[in-house]
PDB file of C-alpha atoms in Angstrom:
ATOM      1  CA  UNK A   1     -81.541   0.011  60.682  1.00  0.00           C
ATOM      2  CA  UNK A   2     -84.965   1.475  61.300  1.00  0.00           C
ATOM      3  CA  UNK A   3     -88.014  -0.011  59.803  1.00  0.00           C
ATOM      4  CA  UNK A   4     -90.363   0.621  57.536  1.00  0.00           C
ATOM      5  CA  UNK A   5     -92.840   1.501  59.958  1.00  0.00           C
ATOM      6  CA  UNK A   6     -90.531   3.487  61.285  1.00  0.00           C
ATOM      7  CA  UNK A   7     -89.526   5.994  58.971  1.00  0.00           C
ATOM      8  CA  UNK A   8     -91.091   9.502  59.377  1.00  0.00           C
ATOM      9  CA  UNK A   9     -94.489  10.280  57.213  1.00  0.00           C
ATOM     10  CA  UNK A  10     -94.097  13.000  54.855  1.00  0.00           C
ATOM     11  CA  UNK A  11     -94.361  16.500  55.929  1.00  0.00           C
ATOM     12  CA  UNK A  12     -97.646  18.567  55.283  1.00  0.00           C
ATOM     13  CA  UNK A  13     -98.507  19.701  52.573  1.00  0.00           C
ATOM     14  CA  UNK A  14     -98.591  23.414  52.349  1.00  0.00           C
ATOM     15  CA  UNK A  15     -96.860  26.642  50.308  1.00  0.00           C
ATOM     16  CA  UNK A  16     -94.425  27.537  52.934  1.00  0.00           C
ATOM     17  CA  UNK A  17     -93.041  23.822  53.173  1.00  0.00           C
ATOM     18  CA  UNK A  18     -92.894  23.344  49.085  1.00  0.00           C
ATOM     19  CA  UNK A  19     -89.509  22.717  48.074  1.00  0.00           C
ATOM     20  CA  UNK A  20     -89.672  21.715  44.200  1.00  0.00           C
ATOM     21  CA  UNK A  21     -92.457  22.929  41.895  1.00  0.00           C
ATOM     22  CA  UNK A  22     -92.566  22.417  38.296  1.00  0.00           C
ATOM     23  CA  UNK A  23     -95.459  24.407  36.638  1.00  0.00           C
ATOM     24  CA  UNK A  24     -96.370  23.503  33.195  1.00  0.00           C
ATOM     25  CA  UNK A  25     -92.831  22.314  32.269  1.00  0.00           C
ATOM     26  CA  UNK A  26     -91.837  21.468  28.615  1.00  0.00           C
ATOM     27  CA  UNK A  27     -88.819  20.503  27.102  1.00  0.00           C
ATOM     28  CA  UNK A  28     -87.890  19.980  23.436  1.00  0.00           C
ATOM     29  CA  UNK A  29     -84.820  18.506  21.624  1.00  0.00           C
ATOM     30  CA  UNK A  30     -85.431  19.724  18.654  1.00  0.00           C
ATOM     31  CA  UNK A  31     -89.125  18.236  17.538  1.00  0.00           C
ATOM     32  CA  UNK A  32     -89.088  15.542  19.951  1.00  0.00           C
ATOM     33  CA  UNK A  33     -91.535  16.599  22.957  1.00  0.00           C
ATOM     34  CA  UNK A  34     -89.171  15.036  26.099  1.00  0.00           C
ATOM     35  CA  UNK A  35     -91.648  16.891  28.903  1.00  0.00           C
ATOM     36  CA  UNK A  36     -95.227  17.660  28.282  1.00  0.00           C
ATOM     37  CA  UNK A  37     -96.856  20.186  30.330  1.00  0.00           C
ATOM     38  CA  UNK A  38     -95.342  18.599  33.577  1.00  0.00           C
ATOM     39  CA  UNK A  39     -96.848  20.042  36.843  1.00  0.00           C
ATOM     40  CA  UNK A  40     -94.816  18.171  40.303  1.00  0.00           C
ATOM     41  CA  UNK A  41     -94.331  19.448  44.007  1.00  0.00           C
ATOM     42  CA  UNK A  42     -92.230  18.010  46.019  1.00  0.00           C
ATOM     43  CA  UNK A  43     -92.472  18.881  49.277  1.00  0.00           C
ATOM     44  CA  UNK A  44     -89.596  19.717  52.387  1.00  0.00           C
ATOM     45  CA  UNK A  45     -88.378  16.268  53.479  1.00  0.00           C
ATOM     46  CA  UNK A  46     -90.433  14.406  51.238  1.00  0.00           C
ATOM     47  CA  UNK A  47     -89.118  11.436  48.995  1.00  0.00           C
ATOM     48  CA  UNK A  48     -90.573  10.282  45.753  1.00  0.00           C
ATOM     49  CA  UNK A  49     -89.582   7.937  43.203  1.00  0.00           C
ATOM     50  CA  UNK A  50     -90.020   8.302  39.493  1.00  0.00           C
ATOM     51  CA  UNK A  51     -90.298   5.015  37.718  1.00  0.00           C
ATOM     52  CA  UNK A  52     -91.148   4.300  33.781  1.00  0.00           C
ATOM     53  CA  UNK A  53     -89.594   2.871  30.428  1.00  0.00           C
ATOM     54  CA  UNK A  54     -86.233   3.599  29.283  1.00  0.00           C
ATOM     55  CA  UNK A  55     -86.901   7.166  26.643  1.00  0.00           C
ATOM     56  CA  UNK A  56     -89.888   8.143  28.968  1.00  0.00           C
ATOM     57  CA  UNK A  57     -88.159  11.438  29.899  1.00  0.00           C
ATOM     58  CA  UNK A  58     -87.167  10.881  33.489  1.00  0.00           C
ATOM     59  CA  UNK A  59     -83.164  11.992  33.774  1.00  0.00           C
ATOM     60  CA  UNK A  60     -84.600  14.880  31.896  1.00  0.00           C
ATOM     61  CA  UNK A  61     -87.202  15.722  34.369  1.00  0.00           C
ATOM     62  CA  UNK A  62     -84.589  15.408  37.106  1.00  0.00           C
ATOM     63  CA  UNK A  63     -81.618  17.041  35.013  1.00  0.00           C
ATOM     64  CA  UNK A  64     -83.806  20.041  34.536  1.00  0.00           C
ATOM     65  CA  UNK A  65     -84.038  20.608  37.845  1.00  0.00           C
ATOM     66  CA  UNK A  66     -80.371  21.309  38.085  1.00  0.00           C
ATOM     67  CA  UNK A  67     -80.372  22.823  35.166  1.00  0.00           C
ATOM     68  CA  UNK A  68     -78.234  20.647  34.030  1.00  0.00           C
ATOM     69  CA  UNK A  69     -80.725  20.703  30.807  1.00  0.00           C
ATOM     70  CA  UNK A  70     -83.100  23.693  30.156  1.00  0.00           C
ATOM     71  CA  UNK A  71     -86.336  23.792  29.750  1.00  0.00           C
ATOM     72  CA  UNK A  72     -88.102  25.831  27.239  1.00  0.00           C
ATOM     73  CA  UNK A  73     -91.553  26.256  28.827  1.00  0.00           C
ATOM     74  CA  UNK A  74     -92.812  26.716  31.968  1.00  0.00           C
ATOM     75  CA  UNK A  75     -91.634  27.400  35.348  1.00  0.00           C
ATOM     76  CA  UNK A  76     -89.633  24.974  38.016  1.00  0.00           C
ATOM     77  CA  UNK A  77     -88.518  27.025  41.276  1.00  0.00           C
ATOM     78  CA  UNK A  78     -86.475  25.296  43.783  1.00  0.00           C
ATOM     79  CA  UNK A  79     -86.554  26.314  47.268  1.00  0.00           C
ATOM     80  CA  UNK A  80     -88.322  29.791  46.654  1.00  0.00           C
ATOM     81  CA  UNK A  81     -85.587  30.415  43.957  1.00  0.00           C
ATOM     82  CA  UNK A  82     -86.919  30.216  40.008  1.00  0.00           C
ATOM     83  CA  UNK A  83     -84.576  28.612  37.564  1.00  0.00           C
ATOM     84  CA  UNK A  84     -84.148  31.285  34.562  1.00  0.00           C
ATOM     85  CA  UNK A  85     -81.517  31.971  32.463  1.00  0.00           C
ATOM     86  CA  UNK A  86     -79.856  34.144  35.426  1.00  0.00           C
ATOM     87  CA  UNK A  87     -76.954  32.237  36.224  1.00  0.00           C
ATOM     88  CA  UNK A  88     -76.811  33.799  39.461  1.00  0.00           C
ATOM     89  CA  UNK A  89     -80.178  31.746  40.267  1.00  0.00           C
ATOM     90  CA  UNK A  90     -78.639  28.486  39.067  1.00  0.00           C
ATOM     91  CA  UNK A  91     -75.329  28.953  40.547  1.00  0.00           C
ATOM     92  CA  UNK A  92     -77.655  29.473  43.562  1.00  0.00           C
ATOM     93  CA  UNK A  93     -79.837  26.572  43.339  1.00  0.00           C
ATOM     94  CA  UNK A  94     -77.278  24.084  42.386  1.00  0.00           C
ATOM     95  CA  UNK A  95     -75.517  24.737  45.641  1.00  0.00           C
ATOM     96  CA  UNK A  96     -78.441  23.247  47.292  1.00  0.00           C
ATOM     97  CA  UNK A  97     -78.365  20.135  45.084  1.00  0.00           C
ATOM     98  CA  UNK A  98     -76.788  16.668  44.764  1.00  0.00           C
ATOM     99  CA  UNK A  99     -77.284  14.628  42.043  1.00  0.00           C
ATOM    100  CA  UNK A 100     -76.024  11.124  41.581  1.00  0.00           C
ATOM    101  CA  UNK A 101     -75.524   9.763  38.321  1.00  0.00           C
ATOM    102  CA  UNK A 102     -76.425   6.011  37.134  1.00  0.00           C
ATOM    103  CA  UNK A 103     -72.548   5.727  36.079  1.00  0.00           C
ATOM    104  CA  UNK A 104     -70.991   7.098  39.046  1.00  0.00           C
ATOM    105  CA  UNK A 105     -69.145   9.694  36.888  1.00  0.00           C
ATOM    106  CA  UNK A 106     -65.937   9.987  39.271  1.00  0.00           C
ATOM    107  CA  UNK A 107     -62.563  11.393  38.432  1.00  0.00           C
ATOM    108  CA  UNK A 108     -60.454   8.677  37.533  1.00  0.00           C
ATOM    109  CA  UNK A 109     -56.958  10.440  38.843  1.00  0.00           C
ATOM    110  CA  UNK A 110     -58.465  11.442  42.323  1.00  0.00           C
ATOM    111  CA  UNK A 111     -58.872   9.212  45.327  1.00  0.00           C
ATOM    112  CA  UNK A 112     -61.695   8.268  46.836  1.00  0.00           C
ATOM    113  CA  UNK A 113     -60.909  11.331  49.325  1.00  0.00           C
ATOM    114  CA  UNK A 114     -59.893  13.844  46.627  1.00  0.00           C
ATOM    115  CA  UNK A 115     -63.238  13.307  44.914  1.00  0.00           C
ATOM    116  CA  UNK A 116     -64.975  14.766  47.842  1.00  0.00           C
ATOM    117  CA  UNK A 117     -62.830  17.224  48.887  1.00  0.00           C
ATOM    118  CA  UNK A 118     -62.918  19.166  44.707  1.00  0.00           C
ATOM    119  CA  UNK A 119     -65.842  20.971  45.372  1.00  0.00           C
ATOM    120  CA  UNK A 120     -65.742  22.275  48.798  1.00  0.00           C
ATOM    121  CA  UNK A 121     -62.211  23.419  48.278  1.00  0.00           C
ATOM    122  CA  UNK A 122     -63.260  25.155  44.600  1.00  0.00           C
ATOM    123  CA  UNK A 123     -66.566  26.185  45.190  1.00  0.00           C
ATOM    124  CA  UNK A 124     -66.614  26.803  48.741  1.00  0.00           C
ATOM    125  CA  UNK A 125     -62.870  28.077  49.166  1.00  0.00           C
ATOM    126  CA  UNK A 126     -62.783  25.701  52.213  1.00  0.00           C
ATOM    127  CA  UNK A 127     -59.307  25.142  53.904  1.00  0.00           C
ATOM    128  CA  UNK A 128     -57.958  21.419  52.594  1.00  0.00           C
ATOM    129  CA  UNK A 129     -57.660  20.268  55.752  1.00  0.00           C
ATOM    130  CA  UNK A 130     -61.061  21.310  56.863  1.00  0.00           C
ATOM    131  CA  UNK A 131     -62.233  19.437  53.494  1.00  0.00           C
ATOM    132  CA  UNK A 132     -60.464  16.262  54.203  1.00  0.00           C
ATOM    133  CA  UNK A 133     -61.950  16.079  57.874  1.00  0.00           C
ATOM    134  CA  UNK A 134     -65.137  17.165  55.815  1.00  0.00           C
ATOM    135  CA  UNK A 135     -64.770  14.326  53.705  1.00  0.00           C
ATOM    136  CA  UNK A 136     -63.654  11.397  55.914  1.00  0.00           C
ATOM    137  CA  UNK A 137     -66.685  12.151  57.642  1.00  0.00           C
ATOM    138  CA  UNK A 138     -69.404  11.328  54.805  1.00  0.00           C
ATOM    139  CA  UNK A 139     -67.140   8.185  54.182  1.00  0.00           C
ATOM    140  CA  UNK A 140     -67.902   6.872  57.582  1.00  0.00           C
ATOM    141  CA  UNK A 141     -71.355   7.590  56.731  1.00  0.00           C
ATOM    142  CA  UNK A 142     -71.472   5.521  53.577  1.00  0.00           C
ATOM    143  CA  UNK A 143     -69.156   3.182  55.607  1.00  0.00           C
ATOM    144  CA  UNK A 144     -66.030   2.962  53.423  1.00  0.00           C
ATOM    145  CA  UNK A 145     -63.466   5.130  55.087  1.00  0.00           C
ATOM    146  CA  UNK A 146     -61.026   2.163  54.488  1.00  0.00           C
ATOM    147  CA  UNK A 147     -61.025   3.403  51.103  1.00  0.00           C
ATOM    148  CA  UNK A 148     -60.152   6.893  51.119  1.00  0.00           C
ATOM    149  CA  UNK A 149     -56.799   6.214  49.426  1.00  0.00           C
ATOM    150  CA  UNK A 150     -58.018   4.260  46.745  1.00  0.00           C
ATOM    151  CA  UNK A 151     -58.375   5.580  43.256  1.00  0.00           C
ATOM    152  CA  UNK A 152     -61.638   4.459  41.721  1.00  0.00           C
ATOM    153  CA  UNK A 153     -60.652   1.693  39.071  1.00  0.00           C
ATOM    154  CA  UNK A 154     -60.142  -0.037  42.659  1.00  0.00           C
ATOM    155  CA  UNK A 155     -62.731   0.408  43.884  1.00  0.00           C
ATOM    156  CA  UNK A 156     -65.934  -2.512  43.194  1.00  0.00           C
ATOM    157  CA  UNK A 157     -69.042  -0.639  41.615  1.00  0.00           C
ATOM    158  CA  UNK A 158     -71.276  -0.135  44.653  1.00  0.00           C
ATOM    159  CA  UNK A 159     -67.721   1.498  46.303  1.00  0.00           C
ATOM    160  CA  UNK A 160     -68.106   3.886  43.547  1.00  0.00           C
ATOM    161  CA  UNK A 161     -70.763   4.657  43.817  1.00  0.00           C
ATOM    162  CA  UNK A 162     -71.264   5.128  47.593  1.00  0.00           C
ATOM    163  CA  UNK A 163     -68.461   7.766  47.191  1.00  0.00           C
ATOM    164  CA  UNK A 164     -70.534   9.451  45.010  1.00  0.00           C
ATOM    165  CA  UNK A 165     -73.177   9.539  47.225  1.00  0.00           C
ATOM    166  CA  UNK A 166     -70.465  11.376  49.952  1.00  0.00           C
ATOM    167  CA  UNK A 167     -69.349  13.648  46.708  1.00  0.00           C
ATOM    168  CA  UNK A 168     -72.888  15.100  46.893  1.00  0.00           C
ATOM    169  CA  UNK A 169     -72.764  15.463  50.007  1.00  0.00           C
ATOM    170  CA  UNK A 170     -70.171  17.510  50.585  1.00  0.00           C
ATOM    171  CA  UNK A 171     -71.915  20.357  49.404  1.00  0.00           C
ATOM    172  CA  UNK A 172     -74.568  19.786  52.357  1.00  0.00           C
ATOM    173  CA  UNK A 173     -77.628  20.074  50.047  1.00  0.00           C
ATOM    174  CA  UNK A 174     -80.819  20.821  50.807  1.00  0.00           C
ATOM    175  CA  UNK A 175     -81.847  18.162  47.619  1.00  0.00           C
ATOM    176  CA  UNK A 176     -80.597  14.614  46.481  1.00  0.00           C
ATOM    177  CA  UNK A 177     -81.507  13.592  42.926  1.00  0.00           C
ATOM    178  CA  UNK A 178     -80.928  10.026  42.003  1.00  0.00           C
ATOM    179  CA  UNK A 179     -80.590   8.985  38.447  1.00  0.00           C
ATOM    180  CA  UNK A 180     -81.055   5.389  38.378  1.00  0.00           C
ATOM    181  CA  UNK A 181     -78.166   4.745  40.861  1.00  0.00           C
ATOM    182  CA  UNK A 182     -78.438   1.038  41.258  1.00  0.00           C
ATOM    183  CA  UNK A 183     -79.261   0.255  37.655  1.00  0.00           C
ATOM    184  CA  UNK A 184     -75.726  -0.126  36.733  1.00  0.00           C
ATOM    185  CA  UNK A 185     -74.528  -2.716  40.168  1.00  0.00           C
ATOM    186  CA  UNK A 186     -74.871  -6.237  40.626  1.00  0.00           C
ATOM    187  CA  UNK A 187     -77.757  -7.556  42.857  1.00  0.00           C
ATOM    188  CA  UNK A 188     -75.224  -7.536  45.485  1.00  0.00           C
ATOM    189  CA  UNK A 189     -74.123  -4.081  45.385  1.00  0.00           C
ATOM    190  CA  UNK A 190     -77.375  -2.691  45.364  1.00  0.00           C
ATOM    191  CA  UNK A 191     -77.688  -3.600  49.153  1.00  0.00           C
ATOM    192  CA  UNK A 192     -74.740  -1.129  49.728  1.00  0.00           C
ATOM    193  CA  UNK A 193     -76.413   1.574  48.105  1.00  0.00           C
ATOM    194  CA  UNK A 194     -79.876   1.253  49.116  1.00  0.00           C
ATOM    195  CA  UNK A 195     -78.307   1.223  52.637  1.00  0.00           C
ATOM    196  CA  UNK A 196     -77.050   4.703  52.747  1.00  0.00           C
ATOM    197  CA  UNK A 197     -80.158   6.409  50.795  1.00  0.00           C
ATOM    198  CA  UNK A 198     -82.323   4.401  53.901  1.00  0.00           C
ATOM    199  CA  UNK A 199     -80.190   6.372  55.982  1.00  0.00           C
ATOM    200  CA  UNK A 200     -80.931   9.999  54.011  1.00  0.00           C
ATOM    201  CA  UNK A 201     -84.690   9.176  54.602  1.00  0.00           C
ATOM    202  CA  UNK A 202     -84.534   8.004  57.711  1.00  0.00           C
ATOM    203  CA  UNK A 203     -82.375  11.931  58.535  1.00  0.00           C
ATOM    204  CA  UNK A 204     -85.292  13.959  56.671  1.00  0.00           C
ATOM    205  CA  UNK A 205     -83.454  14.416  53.041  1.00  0.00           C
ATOM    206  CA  UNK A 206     -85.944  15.736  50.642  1.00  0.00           C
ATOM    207  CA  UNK A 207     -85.114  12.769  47.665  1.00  0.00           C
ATOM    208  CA  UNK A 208     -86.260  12.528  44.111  1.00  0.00           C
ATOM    209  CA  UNK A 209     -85.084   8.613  42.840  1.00  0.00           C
ATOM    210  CA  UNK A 210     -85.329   8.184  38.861  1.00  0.00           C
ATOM    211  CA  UNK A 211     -85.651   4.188  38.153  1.00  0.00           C
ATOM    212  CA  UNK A 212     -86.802   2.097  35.315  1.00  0.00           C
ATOM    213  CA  UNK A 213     -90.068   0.166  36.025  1.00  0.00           C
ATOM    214  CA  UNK A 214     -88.965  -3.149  36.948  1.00  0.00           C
ATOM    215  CA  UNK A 215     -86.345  -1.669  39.171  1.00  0.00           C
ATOM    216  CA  UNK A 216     -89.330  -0.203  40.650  1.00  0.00           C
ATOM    217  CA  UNK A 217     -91.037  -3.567  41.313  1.00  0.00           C
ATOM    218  CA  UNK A 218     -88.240  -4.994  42.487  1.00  0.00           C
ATOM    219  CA  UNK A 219     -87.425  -2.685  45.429  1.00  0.00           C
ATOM    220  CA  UNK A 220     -91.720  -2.558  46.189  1.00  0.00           C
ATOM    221  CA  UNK A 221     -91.202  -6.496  47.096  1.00  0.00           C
ATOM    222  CA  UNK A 222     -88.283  -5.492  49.659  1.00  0.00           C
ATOM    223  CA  UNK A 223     -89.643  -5.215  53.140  1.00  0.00           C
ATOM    224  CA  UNK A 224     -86.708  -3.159  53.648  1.00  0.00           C
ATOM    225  CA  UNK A 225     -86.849  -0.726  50.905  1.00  0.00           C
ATOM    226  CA  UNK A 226     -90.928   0.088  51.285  1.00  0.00           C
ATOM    227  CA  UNK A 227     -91.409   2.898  53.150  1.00  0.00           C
ATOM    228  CA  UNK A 228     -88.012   4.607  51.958  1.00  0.00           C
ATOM    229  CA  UNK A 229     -90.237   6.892  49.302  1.00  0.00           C
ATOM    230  CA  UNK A 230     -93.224   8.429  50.158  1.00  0.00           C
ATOM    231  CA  UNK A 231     -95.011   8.189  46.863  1.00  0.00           C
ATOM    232  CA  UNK A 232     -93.997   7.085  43.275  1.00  0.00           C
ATOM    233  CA  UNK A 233     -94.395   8.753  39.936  1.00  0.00           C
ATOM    234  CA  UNK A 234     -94.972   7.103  36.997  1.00  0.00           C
ATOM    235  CA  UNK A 235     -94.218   7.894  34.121  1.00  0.00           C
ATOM    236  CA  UNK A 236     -94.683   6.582  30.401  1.00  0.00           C
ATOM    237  CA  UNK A 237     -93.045   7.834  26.684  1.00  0.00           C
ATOM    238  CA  UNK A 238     -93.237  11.544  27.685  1.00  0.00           C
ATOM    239  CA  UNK A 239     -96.171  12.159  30.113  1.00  0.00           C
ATOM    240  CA  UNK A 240     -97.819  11.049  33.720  1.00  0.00           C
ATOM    241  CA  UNK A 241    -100.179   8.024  33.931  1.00  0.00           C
ATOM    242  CA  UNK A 242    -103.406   8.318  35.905  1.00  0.00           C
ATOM    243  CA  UNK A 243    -105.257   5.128  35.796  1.00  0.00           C
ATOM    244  CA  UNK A 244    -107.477   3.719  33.266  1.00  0.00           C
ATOM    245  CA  UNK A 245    -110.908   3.167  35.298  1.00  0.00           C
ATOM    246  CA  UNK A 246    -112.194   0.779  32.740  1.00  0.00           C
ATOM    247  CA  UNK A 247    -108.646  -1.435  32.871  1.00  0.00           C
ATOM    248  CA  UNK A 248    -109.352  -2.238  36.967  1.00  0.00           C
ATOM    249  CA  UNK A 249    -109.558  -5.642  38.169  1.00  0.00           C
ATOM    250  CA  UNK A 250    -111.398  -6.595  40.536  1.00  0.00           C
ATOM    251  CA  UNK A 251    -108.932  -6.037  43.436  1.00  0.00           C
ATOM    252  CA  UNK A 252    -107.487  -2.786  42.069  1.00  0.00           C
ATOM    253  CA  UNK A 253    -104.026  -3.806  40.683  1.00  0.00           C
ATOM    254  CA  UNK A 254    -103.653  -3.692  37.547  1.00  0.00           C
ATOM    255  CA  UNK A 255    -101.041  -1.452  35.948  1.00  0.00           C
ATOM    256  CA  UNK A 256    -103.164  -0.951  32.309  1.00  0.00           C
ATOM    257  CA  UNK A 257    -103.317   3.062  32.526  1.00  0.00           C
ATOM    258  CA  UNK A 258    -104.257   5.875  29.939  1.00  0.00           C
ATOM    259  CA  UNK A 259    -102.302   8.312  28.773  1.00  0.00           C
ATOM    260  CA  UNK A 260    -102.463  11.705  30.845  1.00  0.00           C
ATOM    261  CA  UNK A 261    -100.772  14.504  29.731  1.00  0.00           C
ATOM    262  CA  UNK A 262    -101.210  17.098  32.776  1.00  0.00           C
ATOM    263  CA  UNK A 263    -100.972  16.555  36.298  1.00  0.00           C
ATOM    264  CA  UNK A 264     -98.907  13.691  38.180  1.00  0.00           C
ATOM    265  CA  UNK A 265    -100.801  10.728  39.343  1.00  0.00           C
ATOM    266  CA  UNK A 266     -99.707   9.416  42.842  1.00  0.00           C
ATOM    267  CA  UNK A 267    -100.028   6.184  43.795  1.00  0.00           C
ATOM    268  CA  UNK A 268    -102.735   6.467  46.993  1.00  0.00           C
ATOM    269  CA  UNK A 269    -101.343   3.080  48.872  1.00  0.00           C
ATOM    270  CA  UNK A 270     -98.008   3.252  49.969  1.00  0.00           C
ATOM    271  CA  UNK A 271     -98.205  -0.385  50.517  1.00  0.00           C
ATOM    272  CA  UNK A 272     -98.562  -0.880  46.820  1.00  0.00           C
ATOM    273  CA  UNK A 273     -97.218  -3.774  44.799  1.00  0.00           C
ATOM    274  CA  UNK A 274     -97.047  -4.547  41.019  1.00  0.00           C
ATOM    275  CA  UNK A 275     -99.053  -7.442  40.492  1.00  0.00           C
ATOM    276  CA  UNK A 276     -97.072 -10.660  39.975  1.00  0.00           C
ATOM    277  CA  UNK A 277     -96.859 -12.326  36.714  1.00  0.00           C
ATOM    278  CA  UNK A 278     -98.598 -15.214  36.362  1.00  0.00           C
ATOM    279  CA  UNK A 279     -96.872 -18.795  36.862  1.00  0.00           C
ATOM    280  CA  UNK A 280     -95.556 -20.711  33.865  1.00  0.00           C
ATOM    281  CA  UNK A 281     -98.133 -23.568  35.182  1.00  0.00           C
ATOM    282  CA  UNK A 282    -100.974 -21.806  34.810  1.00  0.00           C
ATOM    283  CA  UNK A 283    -100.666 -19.953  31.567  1.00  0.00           C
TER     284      UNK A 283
END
């Protein structure tokens, strides 16, 4: 496994090399405001992480990207391609992304194997046994091919959802979305999972990761996990945070922030932490 250090530095940042935009992006249910005026670029081969409050809007900021929810306002074009009501566009664009899901969301009558192997045979009209080579491959790269013949409900919940990881990939995207996909594992799972998105960064996969704040602090402390995202996102109730100038301590840190409803604030130190909460002693 590669460290930190060692992980490739985003790519520049330029037009020809922008992958995700989101221009002025709203989204409604009903009279609730989910998305307010969102702008975000994500760039080719870049990884970001999107951390805030459960409510705050981020599965819809990711699922909209899929269109797996629409958006009423605004413009989001993936890859050159702009996601309209054309369903020729969003068959296109969701060809060239994988999503995870916090829940795994498997078929519970497939294998392992025959999870992976749906799409490319449906979608792709790939020979089966082209898709099952297909798919024992990406199982040896999440490192369960042992498990091909199991059915999920035998499988342990970092299993799962490691083959849902190799489900997306089957596709060969272009994208990887993560909603929350360690939120719903024991501390000892995550390991598993964290493992094989290292491995997608450390290959050049352009990543979005959705996670709730203290899942956020949690993989900051991890020497491991540092330099797997190249800047985080943070969002609170329904817009971006920029920070609140008259909130800063005196080395920098703190988190108090004020409410910003345009552009996305990235964090400018990769090496950032959240600042510890203080000791039970000294309070």
């Amino acid at each position: 496994m590669a460290a930190a250090s060692d992980i490739p530095p985003p790519p520049d940042v330029g037009a020809d090399r922008a992958m995700i935009r989101m221009e002025a992006v709203h989204k409604w249910y009903g009279e609730f405001h989910a998305l307010k005026n969102i702008d975000l670029g994500v760039d080719r081969g870049e990884r970001i992480v999107i951390c805030g409050p459960s409510g705050s809007g981020k599965s819809t900021l990711i699922r909209c990207l899929n269109r797996l929810e629409e958006h009423q306002q605004g413009r989001i074009v993936i890859d050159g391609i702009e996601l309209t009501s054309d369903l020729k566009n969003v068959d296109a664009v969701r060809r060239e992304i994988g999503m995870v899901f916090q829940h795994f969301n498997l078929f519970p009558h497939l294998t392992a194997l025959e999870n992976l192997t749906l799409a490319p045979v449906w979608v792709r009209k790939m020979p089966r046994a082209q898709a099952d080579e297909l798919g024992m491959r990406l199982l040896e790269r999440v490192r369960i091919p042992e498990q091909a013949d199991k059915y999920p409900g035998q499988l342990s919940g970092g299993q799962q959802q490691r083959v849902a990881i190799a489900r997306s990939l089957c596709m060969n995207p272009k994208i990887m979305l993560f909603d929350e996909p360690t939120s719903a594992l024991d501390p000892e799972m995550i390991k598993e999972v964290l493992d094989v998105m290292i491995s997608l960064a450390e290959e050049g996969m352009t990543m979005i990761r959705v996670t709730p704040l203290h899942g956020q602090r949690r993989d900051h402390r991890s020497r491991r996990t540092r330099g797997l995202l190249h800047r985080p996102e943070v969002r609170p109730h329904a817009a971006l945070l920029e920070p609140d100038p008259g909130a800063l301590a005196s080395d920098g840190r703190s988190r108090r922030c004020s409410r910003l409803d345009l552009p996305s604030w990235s964090l400018p130190d990769p090496a950032w932490r959240f600042p510890r909460r203080p000791s039970r002693r000294s309070r």
